[in-house]
Amino acid sequence: MKKKRLINDIILIAVLVLIPVVMLIYGNSNKSIDNDAIVVITIDGSLYKNLPLSEDIELTVSSETGINIVVIRDGSVWVSDADCPNQVCVDHNPISKQGEQIVCLPHKVVIEIISGEDSEIDSISQ
Amino acid sequence: MTRKIALSGIFISMALVLSFFERLIPMNFGLPGVKLGLANIVALTALFVLGPIYAIIIQVGRAVLSAFLFGNLAGLLYSLSGGLLSILAMILLYKIKRPLFSIIAISVLGAVFHNIGQITAASLIVQDLRISYYLPILMLSGAAAGIFVGFTCKYLIKGLSGIKSIGLHDPDSISRL
């Protein structure tokens, strides 16, 4: 009985681990590298700047509440420094795929990667 | 009855202390939202010691009190949706008459459903389904945390079941430990 339960446990946990792994693999295969991908930076909901993901740049985003230094290099985006209190944005791993975002709640700054094709629709809806 | 109400109060306060204590542990993998879920130790222990109904009451009480103490209304919605979905999933496995699964599996299922509930609430609040790209990462970290919480509860409940004034809600559930 005890041994059977151990097997049941392992099956259930394996299923619960496999589902997210499959989701991750499927999600990544869908997001092929897009050379037209755009990095959209918004402050408090309004557009601050659109930048191509393919161009290396270091940008200081200054909002009313402080600054975030955004780095785009080799198709990845990260925040290298910020004067916000919690530093969640600085600790966040670099993002490189469409739909991923880094959020700095204290400064209301959102950095998001969108695909090149989406950008026209987005600028109209904004 | 009175004994259970008194124990519920103790459980809620322990859950609050644990979630506060968890904020003090620096857990940084560059992934916001990934955490141990120490408060789930209390939820799972309450399920075994006091039974499903009290476990739900404790989960709700903890979410409401912690929202008043440290959080805000949005935080309440996240922790309520996560906490309730988690406890309901655990009750479902617990209620299966034959003990097909041990407390470890119950804990892992609860942890994973906690994250599913929170992500669902977040997508609904922000009105943006793209947040769910983050769900697999949270599910994996939840499963890992669930194993840790499960083993903690296993030994905790074993100890508690020996105390005369505490005991187990369902004496048969000792076979799940």
mmCIF file of C-alpha atoms in Angstrom:
data_model
loop_
_atom_site.group_PDB
_atom_site.id
_atom_site.type_symbol
_atom_site.label_atom_id
_atom_site.label_comp_id
_atom_site.label_asym_id
_atom_site.label_seq_id
_atom_site.Cartn_x
_atom_site.Cartn_y
_atom_site.Cartn_z
ATOM 1 C CA MET A 1 0.000 0.000 0.000
ATOM 2 C CA LYS A 2 2.705 2.396 1.010
ATOM 3 C CA LYS A 3 4.785 1.596 -2.039
ATOM 4 C CA LYS A 4 1.784 2.040 -4.320
ATOM 5 C CA ARG A 5 1.108 5.453 -2.806
ATOM 6 C CA LEU A 6 4.690 6.504 -3.438
ATOM 7 C CA ILE A 7 4.232 5.601 -7.108
ATOM 8 C CA ASN A 8 0.944 7.569 -7.200
ATOM 9 C CA ASP A 9 2.729 10.549 -5.656
ATOM 10 C CA ILE A 10 5.538 10.418 -8.164
ATOM 11 C CA ILE A 11 3.085 10.185 -11.085
ATOM 12 C CA LEU A 12 1.063 13.179 -9.855
ATOM 13 C CA ILE A 13 4.144 15.316 -9.222
ATOM 14 C CA ALA A 14 5.657 14.285 -12.572
ATOM 15 C CA VAL A 15 2.460 15.369 -14.357
ATOM 16 C CA LEU A 16 2.447 18.674 -12.479
ATOM 17 C CA VAL A 17 6.073 19.263 -13.507
ATOM 18 C CA LEU A 18 5.617 18.091 -17.105
ATOM 19 C CA ILE A 19 2.699 20.447 -17.837
ATOM 20 C CA PRO A 20 4.747 23.644 -17.280
ATOM 21 C CA VAL A 21 7.776 22.156 -19.044
ATOM 22 C CA VAL A 22 5.652 21.417 -22.123
ATOM 23 C CA MET A 23 4.143 24.907 -21.872
ATOM 24 C CA LEU A 24 7.630 26.421 -21.748
ATOM 25 C CA ILE A 25 8.909 24.427 -24.729
ATOM 26 C CA TYR A 26 5.787 25.139 -26.752
ATOM 27 C CA GLY A 27 5.857 28.814 -25.824
ATOM 28 C CA ASN A 28 9.507 29.184 -26.787
ATOM 29 C CA SER A 29 9.140 27.405 -30.117
ATOM 30 C CA ASN A 30 6.330 29.805 -31.011
ATOM 31 C CA LYS A 31 8.441 32.840 -30.335
ATOM 32 C CA SER A 32 11.119 32.583 -32.957
ATOM 33 C CA ILE A 33 13.680 35.336 -32.942
ATOM 34 C CA ASP A 34 12.154 38.329 -34.631
ATOM 35 C CA ASN A 35 14.545 40.862 -36.044
ATOM 36 C CA ASP A 36 11.812 43.479 -36.162
ATOM 37 C CA ALA A 37 10.980 43.140 -32.470
ATOM 38 C CA ILE A 38 10.519 46.442 -30.711
ATOM 39 C CA VAL A 39 11.238 47.458 -27.160
ATOM 40 C CA VAL A 40 8.421 49.636 -25.878
ATOM 41 C CA ILE A 41 9.028 51.752 -22.810
ATOM 42 C CA THR A 42 6.003 53.357 -21.162
ATOM 43 C CA ILE A 43 5.785 55.571 -18.106
ATOM 44 C CA ASP A 44 2.480 55.555 -16.235
ATOM 45 C CA GLY A 45 0.729 54.092 -19.263
ATOM 46 C CA SER A 46 1.890 56.644 -21.810
ATOM 47 C CA LEU A 47 4.505 55.862 -24.439
ATOM 48 C CA TYR A 48 8.021 57.049 -23.619
ATOM 49 C CA LYS A 49 10.055 55.491 -26.386
ATOM 50 C CA ASN A 50 10.061 52.714 -29.003
ATOM 51 C CA LEU A 51 13.450 51.157 -29.699
ATOM 52 C CA PRO A 52 14.477 48.342 -32.034
ATOM 53 C CA LEU A 53 15.635 45.251 -30.131
ATOM 54 C CA SER A 54 18.416 44.659 -32.635
ATOM 55 C CA GLU A 55 20.292 47.895 -31.871
ATOM 56 C CA ASP A 56 22.611 48.048 -28.882
ATOM 57 C CA ILE A 57 21.932 51.081 -26.743
ATOM 58 C CA GLU A 58 22.079 52.318 -23.189
ATOM 59 C CA LEU A 59 19.271 54.672 -22.272
ATOM 60 C CA THR A 60 18.447 56.606 -19.156
ATOM 61 C CA VAL A 61 14.696 56.662 -18.630
ATOM 62 C CA SER A 62 13.916 59.562 -16.356
ATOM 63 C CA SER A 63 10.428 59.799 -14.936
ATOM 64 C CA GLU A 64 9.065 62.188 -12.324
ATOM 65 C CA THR A 65 9.964 59.797 -9.545
ATOM 66 C CA GLY A 66 13.474 58.778 -10.600
ATOM 67 C CA ILE A 67 15.620 57.116 -13.214
ATOM 68 C CA ASN A 68 16.019 53.626 -14.686
ATOM 69 C CA ILE A 69 18.991 52.827 -16.897
ATOM 70 C CA VAL A 70 17.808 50.465 -19.641
ATOM 71 C CA VAL A 71 20.390 48.481 -21.594
ATOM 72 C CA ILE A 72 19.675 46.772 -24.929
ATOM 73 C CA ARG A 73 22.508 44.499 -26.025
ATOM 74 C CA ASP A 74 22.668 41.392 -28.241
ATOM 75 C CA GLY A 75 18.898 41.153 -28.446
ATOM 76 C CA SER A 76 18.348 41.257 -24.672
ATOM 77 C CA VAL A 77 16.969 44.038 -22.532
ATOM 78 C CA TRP A 78 17.667 44.640 -18.877
ATOM 79 C CA VAL A 79 17.715 47.418 -16.309
ATOM 80 C CA SER A 80 21.287 47.955 -15.166
ATOM 81 C CA ASP A 81 20.547 50.533 -12.513
ATOM 82 C CA ALA A 82 17.639 52.371 -10.942
ATOM 83 C CA ASP A 83 17.076 54.571 -7.932
ATOM 84 C CA CYS A 84 13.808 52.922 -6.963
ATOM 85 C CA PRO A 85 13.463 51.510 -3.458
ATOM 86 C CA ASN A 86 12.730 47.853 -4.205
ATOM 87 C CA GLN A 87 15.135 47.196 -7.134
ATOM 88 C CA VAL A 88 12.822 44.525 -8.551
ATOM 89 C CA CYS A 89 13.516 45.807 -12.080
ATOM 90 C CA VAL A 90 17.300 45.640 -11.591
ATOM 91 C CA ASP A 91 17.116 42.101 -10.194
ATOM 92 C CA HIS A 92 14.866 40.919 -13.035
ATOM 93 C CA ASN A 93 16.548 38.600 -15.541
ATOM 94 C CA PRO A 94 17.203 40.070 -19.003
ATOM 95 C CA ILE A 95 14.237 39.719 -21.351
ATOM 96 C CA SER A 96 14.558 38.831 -25.014
ATOM 97 C CA LYS A 97 11.253 37.345 -26.192
ATOM 98 C CA GLN A 98 8.022 38.885 -27.354
ATOM 99 C CA GLY A 99 5.516 39.473 -24.618
ATOM 100 C CA GLU A 100 8.119 39.534 -21.862
ATOM 101 C CA GLN A 101 8.242 42.617 -19.715
ATOM 102 C CA ILE A 102 10.156 44.256 -16.901
ATOM 103 C CA VAL A 103 8.072 46.426 -14.623
ATOM 104 C CA CYS A 104 9.323 49.065 -12.205
ATOM 105 C CA LEU A 105 6.237 49.725 -10.095
ATOM 106 C CA PRO A 106 7.686 52.602 -7.994
ATOM 107 C CA HIS A 107 8.470 54.592 -11.163
ATOM 108 C CA LYS A 108 5.501 53.189 -13.116
ATOM 109 C CA VAL A 109 7.884 52.233 -15.895
ATOM 110 C CA VAL A 110 7.056 49.223 -18.087
ATOM 111 C CA ILE A 111 9.584 47.840 -20.552
ATOM 112 C CA GLU A 112 8.045 45.357 -22.958
ATOM 113 C CA ILE A 113 9.125 43.528 -26.086
ATOM 114 C CA ILE A 114 6.557 43.348 -28.868
ATOM 115 C CA SER A 115 6.883 41.917 -32.340
ATOM 116 C CA GLY A 116 7.381 44.275 -35.265
ATOM 117 C CA GLU A 117 4.040 43.398 -36.831
ATOM 118 C CA ASP A 118 2.080 44.193 -33.699
ATOM 119 C CA SER A 119 3.511 47.670 -33.392
ATOM 120 C CA GLU A 120 1.247 49.334 -35.941
ATOM 121 C CA ILE A 121 -1.889 48.003 -34.320
ATOM 122 C CA ASP A 122 -0.572 49.083 -30.969
ATOM 123 C CA SER A 123 0.197 52.634 -32.003
ATOM 124 C CA ILE A 124 -3.306 53.015 -33.410
ATOM 125 C CA SER A 125 -5.000 51.615 -30.334
ATOM 126 C CA GLN A 126 -2.929 53.862 -28.135
ATOM 127 C CA MET B 1 -15.889 23.308 18.952
ATOM 128 C CA THR B 2 -14.366 25.927 21.249
ATOM 129 C CA ARG B 3 -11.096 24.061 21.009
ATOM 130 C CA LYS B 4 -11.224 24.277 17.224
ATOM 131 C CA ILE B 5 -12.030 27.999 17.241
ATOM 132 C CA ALA B 6 -9.128 28.682 19.576
ATOM 133 C CA LEU B 7 -6.814 26.590 17.438
ATOM 134 C CA SER B 8 -8.016 28.440 14.307
ATOM 135 C CA GLY B 9 -6.944 31.720 15.898
ATOM 136 C CA ILE B 10 -3.518 30.299 16.648
ATOM 137 C CA PHE B 11 -3.224 28.949 13.107
ATOM 138 C CA ILE B 12 -4.161 32.295 11.530
ATOM 139 C CA SER B 13 -1.622 34.155 13.632
ATOM 140 C CA MET B 14 1.061 31.591 12.790
ATOM 141 C CA ALA B 15 0.279 31.982 9.081
ATOM 142 C CA LEU B 16 0.626 35.766 9.408
ATOM 143 C CA VAL B 17 3.958 35.469 11.190
ATOM 144 C CA LEU B 18 5.214 33.008 8.582
ATOM 145 C CA SER B 19 4.254 35.223 5.652
ATOM 146 C CA PHE B 20 5.947 38.153 7.381
ATOM 147 C CA PHE B 21 9.022 36.036 8.121
ATOM 148 C CA GLU B 22 9.128 34.972 4.484
ATOM 149 C CA ARG B 23 9.479 38.597 3.398
ATOM 150 C CA LEU B 24 12.646 38.819 5.460
ATOM 151 C CA ILE B 25 14.340 35.934 3.637
ATOM 152 C CA PRO B 26 16.075 37.272 0.559
ATOM 153 C CA MET B 27 14.930 34.986 -2.253
ATOM 154 C CA ASN B 28 16.177 36.363 -5.482
ATOM 155 C CA PHE B 29 16.373 34.431 -8.706
ATOM 156 C CA GLY B 30 15.445 37.370 -10.914
ATOM 157 C CA LEU B 31 11.915 36.007 -10.937
ATOM 158 C CA PRO B 32 9.338 38.044 -9.037
ATOM 159 C CA GLY B 33 6.653 35.958 -7.357
ATOM 160 C CA VAL B 34 8.830 32.910 -6.764
ATOM 161 C CA LYS B 35 8.690 32.094 -3.077
ATOM 162 C CA LEU B 36 8.615 29.293 -0.547
ATOM 163 C CA GLY B 37 4.993 29.679 0.481
ATOM 164 C CA LEU B 38 5.647 29.063 4.157
ATOM 165 C CA ALA B 39 2.050 30.040 4.965
ATOM 166 C CA ASN B 40 0.959 26.907 3.091
ATOM 167 C CA ILE B 41 2.454 24.896 5.944
ATOM 168 C CA VAL B 42 -0.308 26.315 8.132
ATOM 169 C CA ALA B 43 -3.055 25.734 5.553
ATOM 170 C CA LEU B 44 -2.086 22.104 5.070
ATOM 171 C CA THR B 45 -1.613 21.457 8.785
ATOM 172 C CA ALA B 46 -5.004 23.050 9.475
ATOM 173 C CA LEU B 47 -6.587 20.741 6.894
ATOM 174 C CA PHE B 48 -5.288 17.677 8.705
ATOM 175 C CA VAL B 49 -5.778 18.879 12.272
ATOM 176 C CA LEU B 50 -9.032 20.863 12.019
ATOM 177 C CA GLY B 51 -10.617 19.607 8.804
ATOM 178 C CA PRO B 52 -11.621 21.205 5.481
ATOM 179 C CA ILE B 53 -14.100 23.830 6.703
ATOM 180 C CA TYR B 54 -11.738 25.310 9.274
ATOM 181 C CA ALA B 55 -8.893 25.206 6.748
ATOM 182 C CA ILE B 56 -10.949 27.380 4.360
ATOM 183 C CA ILE B 57 -11.851 29.810 7.169
ATOM 184 C CA ILE B 58 -8.186 30.066 8.166
ATOM 185 C CA GLN B 59 -7.114 30.667 4.582
ATOM 186 C CA VAL B 60 -9.655 33.489 4.143
ATOM 187 C CA GLY B 61 -8.881 34.978 7.558
ATOM 188 C CA ARG B 62 -5.193 35.024 6.821
ATOM 189 C CA ALA B 63 -5.679 36.667 3.407
ATOM 190 C CA VAL B 64 -7.941 39.389 4.818
ATOM 191 C CA LEU B 65 -5.745 40.141 7.824
ATOM 192 C CA SER B 66 -2.516 40.167 5.838
ATOM 193 C CA ALA B 67 -4.118 42.532 3.302
ATOM 194 C CA PHE B 68 -5.005 44.929 6.133
ATOM 195 C CA LEU B 69 -1.602 44.631 7.774
ATOM 196 C CA PHE B 70 0.866 44.745 4.880
ATOM 197 C CA GLY B 71 -0.958 45.001 1.602
ATOM 198 C CA ASN B 72 -3.713 46.617 -0.350
ATOM 199 C CA LEU B 73 -6.950 45.585 -2.009
ATOM 200 C CA ALA B 74 -5.261 44.197 -5.120
ATOM 201 C CA GLY B 75 -3.044 42.101 -2.869
ATOM 202 C CA LEU B 76 -6.158 40.730 -1.157
ATOM 203 C CA LEU B 77 -7.607 39.574 -4.478
ATOM 204 C CA TYR B 78 -4.362 37.803 -5.390
ATOM 205 C CA SER B 79 -3.959 36.016 -2.106
ATOM 206 C CA LEU B 80 -7.654 35.123 -1.845
ATOM 207 C CA SER B 81 -7.838 33.612 -5.318
ATOM 208 C CA GLY B 82 -4.564 31.770 -4.871
ATOM 209 C CA GLY B 83 -5.289 30.653 -1.334
ATOM 210 C CA LEU B 84 -8.840 29.448 -2.003
ATOM 211 C CA LEU B 85 -7.987 27.564 -5.181
ATOM 212 C CA SER B 86 -5.038 25.984 -3.394
ATOM 213 C CA ILE B 87 -7.027 24.826 -0.369
ATOM 214 C CA LEU B 88 -9.879 23.524 -2.559
ATOM 215 C CA ALA B 89 -7.438 21.458 -4.623
ATOM 216 C CA MET B 90 -5.877 20.059 -1.454
ATOM 217 C CA ILE B 91 -9.296 19.249 0.055
ATOM 218 C CA LEU B 92 -10.193 17.367 -3.133
ATOM 219 C CA LEU B 93 -7.192 15.040 -2.772
ATOM 220 C CA TYR B 94 -7.676 14.811 0.989
ATOM 221 C CA LYS B 95 -11.312 13.801 0.568
ATOM 222 C CA ILE B 96 -10.542 10.791 -1.613
ATOM 223 C CA LYS B 97 -11.561 7.984 0.707
ATOM 224 C CA ARG B 98 -8.686 5.628 0.041
ATOM 225 C CA PRO B 99 -5.413 7.345 0.773
ATOM 226 C CA LEU B 100 -4.167 7.184 -2.803
ATOM 227 C CA PHE B 101 -1.854 10.132 -2.360
ATOM 228 C CA SER B 102 0.425 11.142 0.488
ATOM 229 C CA ILE B 103 0.640 14.560 2.074
ATOM 230 C CA ILE B 104 3.575 15.423 -0.222
ATOM 231 C CA ALA B 105 1.405 15.106 -3.338
ATOM 232 C CA ILE B 106 -1.406 17.065 -1.646
ATOM 233 C CA SER B 107 1.054 19.846 -0.839
ATOM 234 C CA VAL B 108 2.494 19.995 -4.367
ATOM 235 C CA LEU B 109 -0.977 20.145 -5.924
ATOM 236 C CA GLY B 110 -1.906 22.935 -3.513
ATOM 237 C CA ALA B 111 1.218 24.937 -4.303
ATOM 238 C CA VAL B 112 0.747 24.629 -8.067
ATOM 239 C CA PHE B 113 -2.907 25.652 -7.806
ATOM 240 C CA HIS B 114 -1.949 28.594 -5.614
ATOM 241 C CA ASN B 115 0.101 29.936 -8.506
ATOM 242 C CA ILE B 116 -2.609 29.153 -11.062
ATOM 243 C CA GLY B 117 -5.121 31.110 -8.964
ATOM 244 C CA GLN B 118 -2.818 34.085 -8.569
ATOM 245 C CA ILE B 119 -1.929 34.283 -12.253
ATOM 246 C CA THR B 120 -5.612 34.011 -13.194
ATOM 247 C CA ALA B 121 -6.456 36.873 -10.836
ATOM 248 C CA ALA B 122 -3.551 38.936 -12.182
ATOM 249 C CA SER B 123 -4.628 38.397 -15.810
ATOM 250 C CA LEU B 124 -8.189 39.396 -14.949
ATOM 251 C CA ILE B 125 -7.147 42.502 -12.999
ATOM 252 C CA VAL B 126 -4.650 43.758 -15.569
ATOM 253 C CA GLN B 127 -6.926 42.560 -18.417
ATOM 254 C CA ASP B 128 -3.915 41.141 -20.162
ATOM 255 C CA LEU B 129 -3.659 37.412 -20.879
ATOM 256 C CA ARG B 130 0.008 37.728 -21.815
ATOM 257 C CA ILE B 131 0.910 37.596 -18.131
ATOM 258 C CA SER B 132 0.182 33.884 -18.316
ATOM 259 C CA TYR B 133 3.451 33.317 -20.206
ATOM 260 C CA TYR B 134 4.857 33.462 -16.710
ATOM 261 C CA LEU B 135 2.648 30.628 -15.407
ATOM 262 C CA PRO B 136 4.982 27.689 -16.268
ATOM 263 C CA ILE B 137 7.834 29.230 -14.278
ATOM 264 C CA LEU B 138 5.582 29.775 -11.272
ATOM 265 C CA MET B 139 4.172 26.244 -11.561
ATOM 266 C CA LEU B 140 7.657 24.732 -11.512
ATOM 267 C CA SER B 141 8.787 26.811 -8.557
ATOM 268 C CA GLY B 142 5.485 26.007 -6.854
ATOM 269 C CA ALA B 143 6.054 22.276 -7.300
ATOM 270 C CA ALA B 144 9.521 22.550 -5.756
ATOM 271 C CA ALA B 145 8.250 24.635 -2.850
ATOM 272 C CA GLY B 146 5.341 22.208 -2.443
ATOM 273 C CA ILE B 147 7.698 19.272 -1.878
ATOM 274 C CA PHE B 148 9.524 21.253 0.808
ATOM 275 C CA VAL B 149 6.272 22.320 2.483
ATOM 276 C CA GLY B 150 4.920 18.759 2.236
ATOM 277 C CA PHE B 151 7.851 17.252 4.106
ATOM 278 C CA THR B 152 7.697 20.002 6.735
ATOM 279 C CA CYS B 153 3.995 19.269 7.294
ATOM 280 C CA LYS B 154 4.539 15.540 7.362
ATOM 281 C CA TYR B 155 6.781 15.755 10.422
ATOM 282 C CA LEU B 156 4.859 18.651 11.974
ATOM 283 C CA ILE B 157 1.507 16.843 11.804
ATOM 284 C CA LYS B 158 3.061 13.590 13.026
ATOM 285 C CA GLY B 159 4.207 15.495 16.097
ATOM 286 C CA LEU B 160 0.907 17.321 16.570
ATOM 287 C CA SER B 161 -1.162 14.146 16.244
ATOM 288 C CA GLY B 162 0.487 12.804 19.374
ATOM 289 C CA ILE B 163 -0.657 15.747 21.480
ATOM 290 C CA LYS B 164 -3.900 14.891 23.236
ATOM 291 C CA SER B 165 -5.572 18.316 22.996
ATOM 292 C CA ILE B 166 -4.778 18.731 19.285
ATOM 293 C CA GLY B 167 -5.027 15.402 17.488
ATOM 294 C CA LEU B 168 -6.200 14.783 13.921
ATOM 295 C CA HIS B 169 -9.539 15.767 12.394
ATOM 296 C CA ASP B 170 -9.787 12.419 10.666
ATOM 297 C CA PRO B 171 -7.836 9.717 12.520
ATOM 298 C CA ASP B 172 -7.550 7.683 9.296
ATOM 299 C CA SER B 173 -5.556 10.448 7.647
ATOM 300 C CA ILE B 174 -2.503 9.417 9.674
ATOM 301 C CA SER B 175 -1.905 6.894 6.880
ATOM 302 C CA ARG B 176 -1.216 9.772 4.511
ATOM 303 C CA LEU B 177 1.763 11.000 6.506
#
